Every structure is written in C-alpha cells, then in structure tokens.
C-alpha cells in the first residue's frame, strides 16, 4: 500500500497565518494573543489556537506578558544586542570559510534575485522571508550541519527583529540593494572586505532597531 501524504493541519495553517501577521506587522509588538480572540478571528476551535500558541511560543513568536497572558514579543534594545551578539560570530565564520575555500553562492544568488524581482506592493512579511532565506543559504553553503542547525534556531527571532524595523526601509527595494552589495563583497575573494561588509551589514540592523 502506498503511503498517504499528510495535508497541512488546521493547527499548522493557523501557526503560519499568525506568524505571517506578526512578521508583516499586522499583529504589532505587544498585541495580546488570546485563545478567545484568535479563535474568533480565524473561526477555529480554542484547542487548535492553544496548540498553535504553544508552537509560536517555542519559536519565540509569542511570549508571556507580566499579566501572564501571551503577547507578540516586544524586543528591547538589549534583546536585539544579545541576538546579534550570537549571530555576528556565526556569520563572520561562515564568510571566512566561504571566501577561503571559494565556495559558490548560487543559492544565495537565487534568493537575492527573488528579492530584487519582488513587486513594489509585496508584503513586508514576504520580504522578510526571502531575506532570511538569503542569509540561511550563505550559512548552508559552508557545509556544516551543526552550524546550520545552530543558526536555524535563531531564525524566527531574527525575522521578528527585521519585521520591527520596517520603517528603516521606506523604499522596500533598498533591502535588495543592500544585500546585492553584501553578496558582491562575499565574492570578492578578499576576506577583510567580505567580513567587514558582513559586520557592517549586521551592525546596521542593530542601529536601525535602536533608532526606531
């Protein structure tokens, strides 16, 4: 008997939709994520919402407020600095391995082209997804399963951070321009230039967050 492919569950669909609304800014930082409210909003049963919120909490896209109810996370400056304190060394080491070994970055190029070709009215959530895929492709190019695994655990918080600095990119195409410059430097075969541009790129995100 052939195996039966499982379709997406209601819980998974709900997780995806709430996640998209958080990353797109429709659910702003601090917005309550209540079982009753979400059940009414999406016309699903409360147990389904409860299960979805457990997933979102595990992925750092929901957190307990002081009143013990769940809310969309509010990242403060210290949270962002700590996130990039972990992220920057991982990406700089990835750059070193890529440049020293001349590793091709075809997958990153593919995502960058997708970013460049996005229509002007593309949602910020969609831009965040492609942006993250670009950075994941750089890390995955290194060929270290453990590096990729560690990096993947930061993805949702990274995307949450980017979602909250949308105002720093009044022209959405600036995001693609910034990443084209980064990829050009990674292909320069000059380690100092490549790591320097990656460091500036990541530190700029922290600066953008602190200026919001």
Tab-separated table of C-alpha atoms in Angstrom, residues 10-92:
chain	number	residue	atom	x	y	z
A	10	UNK	CA	-5.532	23.398	10.782
A	11	UNK	CA	-3.042	23.989	13.589
A	12	UNK	CA	-0.136	24.354	11.161
A	13	UNK	CA	-2.141	26.647	8.892
A	14	UNK	CA	-3.016	28.791	11.895
A	15	UNK	CA	0.614	28.952	13.007
A	16	UNK	CA	1.637	30.042	9.501
A	17	UNK	CA	-1.032	32.746	9.332
A	18	UNK	CA	-0.354	34.199	12.787
A	19	UNK	CA	3.375	34.113	12.057
A	20	UNK	CA	2.841	35.969	8.766
A	21	UNK	CA	0.753	38.620	10.513
A	22	UNK	CA	3.398	39.092	13.197
A	23	UNK	CA	6.262	39.357	10.697
A	24	UNK	CA	4.217	41.588	8.411
A	25	UNK	CA	3.333	43.983	11.225
A	26	UNK	CA	-0.435	43.339	11.223
A	27	UNK	CA	-0.011	41.975	14.752
A	28	UNK	CA	2.218	44.593	16.345
A	29	UNK	CA	4.612	44.022	19.272
A	30	UNK	CA	2.644	43.802	22.495
A	31	UNK	CA	-0.596	42.699	20.827
A	32	UNK	CA	-2.434	40.164	23.039
A	33	UNK	CA	-2.626	36.638	21.638
A	34	UNK	CA	-5.653	35.247	23.422
A	35	UNK	CA	-7.342	31.950	22.692
A	36	UNK	CA	-10.763	33.594	22.554
A	37	UNK	CA	-9.673	36.445	20.301
A	38	UNK	CA	-7.744	34.280	17.849
A	39	UNK	CA	-10.473	31.627	17.753
A	40	UNK	CA	-12.973	34.312	16.754
A	41	UNK	CA	-10.591	35.974	14.286
A	42	UNK	CA	-9.796	32.774	12.389
A	43	UNK	CA	-13.007	30.840	13.100
A	44	UNK	CA	-11.245	27.865	14.657
A	45	UNK	CA	-11.670	25.955	17.901
A	46	UNK	CA	-9.890	27.144	21.019
A	47	UNK	CA	-7.908	23.884	21.435
A	48	UNK	CA	-6.474	24.492	17.951
A	49	UNK	CA	-5.487	28.016	18.978
A	50	UNK	CA	-3.966	26.713	22.196
A	51	UNK	CA	-1.840	24.226	20.266
A	52	UNK	CA	-0.788	26.902	17.740
A	53	UNK	CA	0.235	29.260	20.532
A	54	UNK	CA	2.414	26.536	22.044
A	55	UNK	CA	4.249	26.261	18.716
A	56	UNK	CA	4.614	30.030	18.398
A	57	UNK	CA	5.945	30.259	21.952
A	58	UNK	CA	8.553	27.580	21.244
A	59	UNK	CA	9.637	29.596	18.210
A	60	UNK	CA	9.877	32.839	20.237
A	61	UNK	CA	6.997	34.470	18.357
A	62	UNK	CA	4.780	34.611	21.436
A	63	UNK	CA	5.754	35.396	24.997
A	64	UNK	CA	4.126	35.763	28.371
A	65	UNK	CA	3.323	39.280	29.480
A	66	UNK	CA	3.519	40.416	33.063
A	67	UNK	CA	-0.172	39.616	33.306
A	68	UNK	CA	0.663	36.036	32.268
A	69	UNK	CA	-1.284	36.249	29.008
A	70	UNK	CA	0.552	35.743	25.730
A	71	UNK	CA	1.518	38.686	23.533
A	72	UNK	CA	3.509	39.343	20.383
A	73	UNK	CA	7.081	39.705	21.694
A	74	UNK	CA	8.401	43.176	22.329
A	75	UNK	CA	12.140	43.123	21.664
A	76	UNK	CA	14.019	45.788	23.574
A	77	UNK	CA	17.480	47.065	22.698
A	78	UNK	CA	19.164	44.572	24.999
A	79	UNK	CA	17.309	41.671	23.362
A	80	UNK	CA	18.477	42.766	19.918
A	81	UNK	CA	22.065	43.324	21.013
A	82	UNK	CA	22.105	39.856	22.561
A	83	UNK	CA	20.631	38.277	19.431
A	84	UNK	CA	23.321	39.834	17.254
A	85	UNK	CA	25.995	39.042	19.837
A	86	UNK	CA	25.267	35.416	18.949
A	87	UNK	CA	24.518	35.925	15.269
A	88	UNK	CA	27.528	38.000	14.180
A	89	UNK	CA	30.275	35.450	15.053
A	90	UNK	CA	28.345	32.692	13.257
A	91	UNK	CA	28.004	34.665	10.042
A	92	UNK	CA	31.573	36.010	10.128
